[in-house]
mmCIF file of C-alpha atoms in Angstrom:
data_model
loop_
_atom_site.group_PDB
_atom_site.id
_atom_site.type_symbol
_atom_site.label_atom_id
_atom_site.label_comp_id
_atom_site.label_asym_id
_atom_site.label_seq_id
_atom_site.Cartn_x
_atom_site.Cartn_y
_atom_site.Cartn_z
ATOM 1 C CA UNK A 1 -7.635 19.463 3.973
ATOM 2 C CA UNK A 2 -10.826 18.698 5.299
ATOM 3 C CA UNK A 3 -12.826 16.322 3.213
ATOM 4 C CA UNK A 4 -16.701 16.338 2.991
ATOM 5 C CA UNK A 5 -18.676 13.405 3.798
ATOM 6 C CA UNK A 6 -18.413 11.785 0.588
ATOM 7 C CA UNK A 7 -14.659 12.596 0.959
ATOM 8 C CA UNK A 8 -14.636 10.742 4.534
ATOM 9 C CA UNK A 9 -16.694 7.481 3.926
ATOM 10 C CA UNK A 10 -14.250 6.883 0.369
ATOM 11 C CA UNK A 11 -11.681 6.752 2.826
ATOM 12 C CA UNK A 12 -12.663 4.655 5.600
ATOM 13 C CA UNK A 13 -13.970 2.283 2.840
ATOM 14 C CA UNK A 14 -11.233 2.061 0.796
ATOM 15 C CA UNK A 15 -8.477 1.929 3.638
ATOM 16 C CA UNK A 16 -11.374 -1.136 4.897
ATOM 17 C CA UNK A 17 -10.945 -2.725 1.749
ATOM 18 C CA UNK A 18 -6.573 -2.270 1.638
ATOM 19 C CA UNK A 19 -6.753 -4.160 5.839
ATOM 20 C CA UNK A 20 -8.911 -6.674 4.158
ATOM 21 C CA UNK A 21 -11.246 -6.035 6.828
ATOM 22 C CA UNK A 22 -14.086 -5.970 4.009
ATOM 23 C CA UNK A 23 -12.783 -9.049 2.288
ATOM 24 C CA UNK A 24 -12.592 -9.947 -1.349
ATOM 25 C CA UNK A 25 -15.688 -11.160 -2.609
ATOM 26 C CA UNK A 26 -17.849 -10.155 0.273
ATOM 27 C CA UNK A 27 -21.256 -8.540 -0.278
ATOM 28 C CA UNK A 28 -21.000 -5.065 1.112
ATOM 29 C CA UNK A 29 -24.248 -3.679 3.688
ATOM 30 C CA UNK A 30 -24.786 -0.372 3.089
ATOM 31 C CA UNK A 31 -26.595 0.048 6.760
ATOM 32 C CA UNK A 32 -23.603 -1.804 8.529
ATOM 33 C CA UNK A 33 -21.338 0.824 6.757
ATOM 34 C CA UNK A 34 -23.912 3.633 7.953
ATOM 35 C CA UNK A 35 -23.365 2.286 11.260
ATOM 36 C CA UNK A 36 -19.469 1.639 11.781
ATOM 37 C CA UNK A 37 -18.909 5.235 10.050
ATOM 38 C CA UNK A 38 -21.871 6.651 11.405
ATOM 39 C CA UNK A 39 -22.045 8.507 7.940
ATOM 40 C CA UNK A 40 -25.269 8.585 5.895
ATOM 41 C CA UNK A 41 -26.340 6.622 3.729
ATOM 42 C CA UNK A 42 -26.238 9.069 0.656
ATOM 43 C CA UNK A 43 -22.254 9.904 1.157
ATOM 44 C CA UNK A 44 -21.913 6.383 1.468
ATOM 45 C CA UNK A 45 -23.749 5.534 -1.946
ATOM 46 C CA UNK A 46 -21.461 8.249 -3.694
ATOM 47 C CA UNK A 47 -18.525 7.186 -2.018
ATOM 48 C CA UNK A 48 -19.443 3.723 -3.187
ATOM 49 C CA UNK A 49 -19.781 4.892 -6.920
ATOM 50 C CA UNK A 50 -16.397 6.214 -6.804
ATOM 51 C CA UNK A 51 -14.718 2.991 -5.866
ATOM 52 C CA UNK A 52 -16.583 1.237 -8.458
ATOM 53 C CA UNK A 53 -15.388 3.496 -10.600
ATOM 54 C CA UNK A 54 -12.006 2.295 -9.501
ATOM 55 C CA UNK A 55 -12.735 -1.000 -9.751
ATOM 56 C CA UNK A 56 -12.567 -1.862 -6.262
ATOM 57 C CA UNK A 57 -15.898 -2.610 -6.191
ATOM 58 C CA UNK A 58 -18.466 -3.888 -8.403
ATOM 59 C CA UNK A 59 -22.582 -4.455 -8.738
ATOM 60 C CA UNK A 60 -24.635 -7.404 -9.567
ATOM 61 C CA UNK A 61 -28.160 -6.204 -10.786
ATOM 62 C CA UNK A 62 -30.852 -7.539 -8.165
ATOM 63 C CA UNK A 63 -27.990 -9.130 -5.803
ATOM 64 C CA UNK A 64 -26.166 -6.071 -4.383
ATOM 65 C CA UNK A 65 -22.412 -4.712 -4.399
ATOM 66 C CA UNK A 66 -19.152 -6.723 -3.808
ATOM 67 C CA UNK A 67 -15.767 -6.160 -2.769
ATOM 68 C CA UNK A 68 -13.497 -7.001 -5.632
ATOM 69 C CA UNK A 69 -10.892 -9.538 -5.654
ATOM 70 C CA UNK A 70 -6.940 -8.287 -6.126
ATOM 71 C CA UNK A 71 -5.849 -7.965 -9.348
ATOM 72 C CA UNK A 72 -2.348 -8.650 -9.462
ATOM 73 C CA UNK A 73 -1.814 -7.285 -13.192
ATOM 74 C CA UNK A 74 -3.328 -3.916 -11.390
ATOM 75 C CA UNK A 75 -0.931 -4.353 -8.637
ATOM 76 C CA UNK A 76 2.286 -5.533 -11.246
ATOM 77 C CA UNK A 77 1.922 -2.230 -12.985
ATOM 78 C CA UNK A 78 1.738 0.253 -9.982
ATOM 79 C CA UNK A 79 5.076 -2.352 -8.324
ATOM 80 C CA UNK A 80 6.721 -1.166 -12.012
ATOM 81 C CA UNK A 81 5.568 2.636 -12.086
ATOM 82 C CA UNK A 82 6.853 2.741 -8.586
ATOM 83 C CA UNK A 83 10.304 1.154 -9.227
ATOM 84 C CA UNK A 84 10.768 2.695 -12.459
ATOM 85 C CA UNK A 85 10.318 6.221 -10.364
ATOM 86 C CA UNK A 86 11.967 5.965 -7.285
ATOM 87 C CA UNK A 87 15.425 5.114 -8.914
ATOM 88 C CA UNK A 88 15.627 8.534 -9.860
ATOM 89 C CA UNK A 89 13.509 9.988 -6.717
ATOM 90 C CA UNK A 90 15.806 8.392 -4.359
ATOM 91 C CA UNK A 91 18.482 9.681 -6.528
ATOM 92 C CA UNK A 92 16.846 13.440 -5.897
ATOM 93 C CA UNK A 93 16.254 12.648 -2.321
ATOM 94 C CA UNK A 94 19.988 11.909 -1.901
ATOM 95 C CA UNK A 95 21.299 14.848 -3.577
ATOM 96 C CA UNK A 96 18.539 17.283 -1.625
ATOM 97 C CA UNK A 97 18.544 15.508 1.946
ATOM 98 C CA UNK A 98 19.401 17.531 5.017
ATOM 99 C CA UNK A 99 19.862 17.239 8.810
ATOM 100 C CA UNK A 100 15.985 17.467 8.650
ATOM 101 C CA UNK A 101 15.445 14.941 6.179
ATOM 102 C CA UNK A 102 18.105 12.948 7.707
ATOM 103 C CA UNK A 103 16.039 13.119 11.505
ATOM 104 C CA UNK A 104 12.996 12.268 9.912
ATOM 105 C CA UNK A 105 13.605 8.727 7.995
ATOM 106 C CA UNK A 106 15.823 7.919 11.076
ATOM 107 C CA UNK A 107 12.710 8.935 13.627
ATOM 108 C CA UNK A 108 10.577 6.373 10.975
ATOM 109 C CA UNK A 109 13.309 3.480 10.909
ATOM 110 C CA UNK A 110 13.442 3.342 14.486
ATOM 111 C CA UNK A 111 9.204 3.362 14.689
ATOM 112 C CA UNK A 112 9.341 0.509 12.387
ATOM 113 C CA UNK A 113 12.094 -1.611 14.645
ATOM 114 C CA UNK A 114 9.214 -1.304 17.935
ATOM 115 C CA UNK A 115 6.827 -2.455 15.377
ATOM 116 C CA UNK A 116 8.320 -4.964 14.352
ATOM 117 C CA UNK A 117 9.378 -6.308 17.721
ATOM 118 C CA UNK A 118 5.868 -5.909 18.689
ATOM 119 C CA UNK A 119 3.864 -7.245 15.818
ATOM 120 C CA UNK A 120 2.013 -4.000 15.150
ATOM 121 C CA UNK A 121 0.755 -4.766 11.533
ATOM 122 C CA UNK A 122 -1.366 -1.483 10.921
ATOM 123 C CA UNK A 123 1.228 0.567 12.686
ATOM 124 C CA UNK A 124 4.129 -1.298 10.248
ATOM 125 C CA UNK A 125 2.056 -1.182 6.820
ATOM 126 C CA UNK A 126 1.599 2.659 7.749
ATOM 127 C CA UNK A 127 5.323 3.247 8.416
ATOM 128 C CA UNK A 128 6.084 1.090 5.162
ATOM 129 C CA UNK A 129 4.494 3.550 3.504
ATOM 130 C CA UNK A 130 6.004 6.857 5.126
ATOM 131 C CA UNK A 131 9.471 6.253 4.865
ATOM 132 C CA UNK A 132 8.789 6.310 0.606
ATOM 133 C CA UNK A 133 6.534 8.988 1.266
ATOM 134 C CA UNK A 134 9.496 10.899 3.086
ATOM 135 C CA UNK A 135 11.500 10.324 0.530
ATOM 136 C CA UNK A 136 9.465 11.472 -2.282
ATOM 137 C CA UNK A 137 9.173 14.421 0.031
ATOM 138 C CA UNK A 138 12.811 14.958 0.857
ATOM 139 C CA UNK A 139 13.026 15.010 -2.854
ATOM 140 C CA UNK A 140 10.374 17.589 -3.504
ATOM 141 C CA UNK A 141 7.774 15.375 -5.419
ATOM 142 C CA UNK A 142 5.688 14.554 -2.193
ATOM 143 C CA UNK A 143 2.700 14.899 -5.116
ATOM 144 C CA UNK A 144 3.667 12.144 -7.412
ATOM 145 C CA UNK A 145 4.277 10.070 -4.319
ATOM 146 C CA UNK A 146 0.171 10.859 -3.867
ATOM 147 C CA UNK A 147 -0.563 10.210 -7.132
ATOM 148 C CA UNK A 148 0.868 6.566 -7.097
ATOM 149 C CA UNK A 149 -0.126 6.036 -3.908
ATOM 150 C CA UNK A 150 -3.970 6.895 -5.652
ATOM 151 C CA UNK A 151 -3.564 4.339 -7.663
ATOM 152 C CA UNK A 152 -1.633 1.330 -5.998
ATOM 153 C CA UNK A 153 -4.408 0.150 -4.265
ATOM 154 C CA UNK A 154 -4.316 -3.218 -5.912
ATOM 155 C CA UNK A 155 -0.577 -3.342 -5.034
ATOM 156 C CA UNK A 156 -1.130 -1.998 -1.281
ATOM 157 C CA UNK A 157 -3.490 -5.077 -0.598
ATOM 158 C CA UNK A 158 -1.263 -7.140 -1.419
ATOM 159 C CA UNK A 159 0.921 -6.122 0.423
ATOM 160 C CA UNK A 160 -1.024 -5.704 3.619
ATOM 161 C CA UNK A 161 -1.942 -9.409 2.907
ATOM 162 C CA UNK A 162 2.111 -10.559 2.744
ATOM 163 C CA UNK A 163 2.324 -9.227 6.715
ATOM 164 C CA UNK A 164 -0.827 -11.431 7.864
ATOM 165 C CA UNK A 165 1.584 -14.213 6.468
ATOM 166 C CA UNK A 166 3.214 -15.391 9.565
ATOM 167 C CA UNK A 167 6.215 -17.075 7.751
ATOM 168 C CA UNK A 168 7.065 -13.954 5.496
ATOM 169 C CA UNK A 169 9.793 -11.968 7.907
ATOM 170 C CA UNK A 170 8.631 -8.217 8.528
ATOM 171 C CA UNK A 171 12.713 -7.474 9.590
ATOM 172 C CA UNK A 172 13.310 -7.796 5.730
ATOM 173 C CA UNK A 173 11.484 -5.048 5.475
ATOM 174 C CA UNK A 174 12.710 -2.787 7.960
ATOM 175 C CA UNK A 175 16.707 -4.017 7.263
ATOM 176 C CA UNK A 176 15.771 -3.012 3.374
ATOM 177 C CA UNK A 177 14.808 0.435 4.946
ATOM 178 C CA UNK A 178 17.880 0.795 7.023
ATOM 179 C CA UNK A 179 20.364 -0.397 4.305
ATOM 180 C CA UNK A 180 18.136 2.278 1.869
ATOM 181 C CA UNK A 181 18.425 5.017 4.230
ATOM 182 C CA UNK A 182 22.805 4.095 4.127
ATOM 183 C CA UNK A 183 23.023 4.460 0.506
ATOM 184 C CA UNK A 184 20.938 8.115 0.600
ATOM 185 C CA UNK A 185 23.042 9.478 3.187
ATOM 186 C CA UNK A 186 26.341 8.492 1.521
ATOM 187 C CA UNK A 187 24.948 9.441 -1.859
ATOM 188 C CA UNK A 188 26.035 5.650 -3.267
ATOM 189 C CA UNK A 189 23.510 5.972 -6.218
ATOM 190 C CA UNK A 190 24.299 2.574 -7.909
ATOM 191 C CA UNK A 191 23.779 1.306 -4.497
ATOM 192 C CA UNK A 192 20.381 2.809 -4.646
ATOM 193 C CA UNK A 193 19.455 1.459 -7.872
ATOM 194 C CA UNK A 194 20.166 -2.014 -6.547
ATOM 195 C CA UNK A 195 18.824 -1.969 -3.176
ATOM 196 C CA UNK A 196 15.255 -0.471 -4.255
ATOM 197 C CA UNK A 197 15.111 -2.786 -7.345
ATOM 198 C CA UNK A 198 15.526 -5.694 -4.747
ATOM 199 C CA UNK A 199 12.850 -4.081 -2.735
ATOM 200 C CA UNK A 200 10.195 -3.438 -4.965
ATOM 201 C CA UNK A 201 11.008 -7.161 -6.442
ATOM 202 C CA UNK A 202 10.018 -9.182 -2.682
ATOM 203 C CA UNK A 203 6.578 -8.673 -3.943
ATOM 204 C CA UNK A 204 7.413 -10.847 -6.972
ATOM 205 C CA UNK A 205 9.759 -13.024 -4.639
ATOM 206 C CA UNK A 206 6.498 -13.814 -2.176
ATOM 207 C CA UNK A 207 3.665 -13.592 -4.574
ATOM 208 C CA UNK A 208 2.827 -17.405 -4.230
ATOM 209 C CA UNK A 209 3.100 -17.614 -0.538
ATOM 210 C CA UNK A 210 0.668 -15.291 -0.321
ATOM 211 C CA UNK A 211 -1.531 -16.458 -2.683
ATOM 212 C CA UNK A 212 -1.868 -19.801 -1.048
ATOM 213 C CA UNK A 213 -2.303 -18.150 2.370
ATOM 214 C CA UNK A 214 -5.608 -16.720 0.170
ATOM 215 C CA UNK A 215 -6.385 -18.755 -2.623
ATOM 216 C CA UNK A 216 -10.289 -16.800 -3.001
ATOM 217 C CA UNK A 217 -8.683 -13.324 -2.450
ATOM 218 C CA UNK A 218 -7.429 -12.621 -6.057
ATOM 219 C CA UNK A 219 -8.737 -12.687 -9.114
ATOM 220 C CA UNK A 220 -8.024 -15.875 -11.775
ATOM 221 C CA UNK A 221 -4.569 -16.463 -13.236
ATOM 222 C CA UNK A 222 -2.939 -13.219 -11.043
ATOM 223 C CA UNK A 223 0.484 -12.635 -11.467
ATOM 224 C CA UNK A 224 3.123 -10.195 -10.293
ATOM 225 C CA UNK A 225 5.955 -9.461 -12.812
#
């Protein structure tokens, strides 16, 4: 699909505000984003509308627009919806997976591994994020994966945050992945239950690490649960 500009600057502004490269609470230039997207400044303005219609950002009359801090509650709910769903998707995705399927989370698994062993945080948070997405996919509900993915973006900062934090261990991660994939391909589904349960739950397990790696990033009395 090829989105219009409105389409394009929501996107490099909200995946800017996920990398935390437009931190939370920073006043937001309109001509510095006109600049670094070399989009006008219209698209930008509507693009802009539409994330404060998200709540990701917000206006102060006669003072200008801000990113928003992380609101955990935001970011608890879509860490539920998501574990809550993929007990049955991976469920789905084990029952439906082929030699394709099988190829493709392997081909992801191993991408993660030379990330990991290379520090490659944007390339890791991306792969994070496919080898769900493959599964939803492998399952056939590659659009509800999209739709949570619309609106986890609370959750997704987060959880770009927990890499920048040099103590958290990114081989959890990819060993979670790896012992995932085991339980799909030998269709173990109370295995599955378990193991994504215990994933879904490290953002609960790290939540105040990360919070006081960035005490002004999140908004008062956040909470995972």
């Amino acid at each position: 699909m090829i989105l219009n500009l409105q389409g394009q600057a929501y996107k490099a502004i909200r995946k800017k505000i996920i990398y935390s490269e437009l931190e939370p609470g920073a006043k937001i230039s309109e001509k510095e984003l006109e600049k670094t997207l070399n989009i006008g400044r219209t698209p930008i303005r509507e693009a802009l509308i539409q994330l404060r219609n998200q709540e990701l950002v917000y206006t102060i009359p006669q003072s200008g627009t801000y990113i928003s801090k992380i609101d955990l509650k935001s970011a608890s709910n879509a860490r539920y919806v998501r574990e809550t769903l993929e007990r049955s998707i991976l469920a789905e995705c084990s029952a439906k997976i082929d030699d394709k399927g099988k190829r493709a989370l392997e081909a992801i698994l191993l991408e993660t591994e030379n990330a990991t062993a290379r520090r490659g945080i944007s390339d890791f948070f991306q792969l994070d994020s496919a080898f769900h997405r493959t599964c939803f996919e492998i399952a056939g509900r590659g659009e509800v994966w999209t739709w949570i993915e619309d609106h986890a973006t609370h959750f997704d900062r987060f959880r770009w945050l927990r890499l920048e934090v040099t103590e958290l261990d990114w081989q959890k991660v990819a060993d979670e992945h790896q012992a995932l994939y085991d339980a799909i391909v030998s269709h173990d589904l109370d295995e599955l239950a378990f193991l994504i349960t215990l994933h879904l739950h490290m953002a609960i397990d790290e939540q105040e690490q990360v919070m006081d790696h960035f005490p002004n990033f999140f908004t008062e009395d956040s909470q995972i649960y």
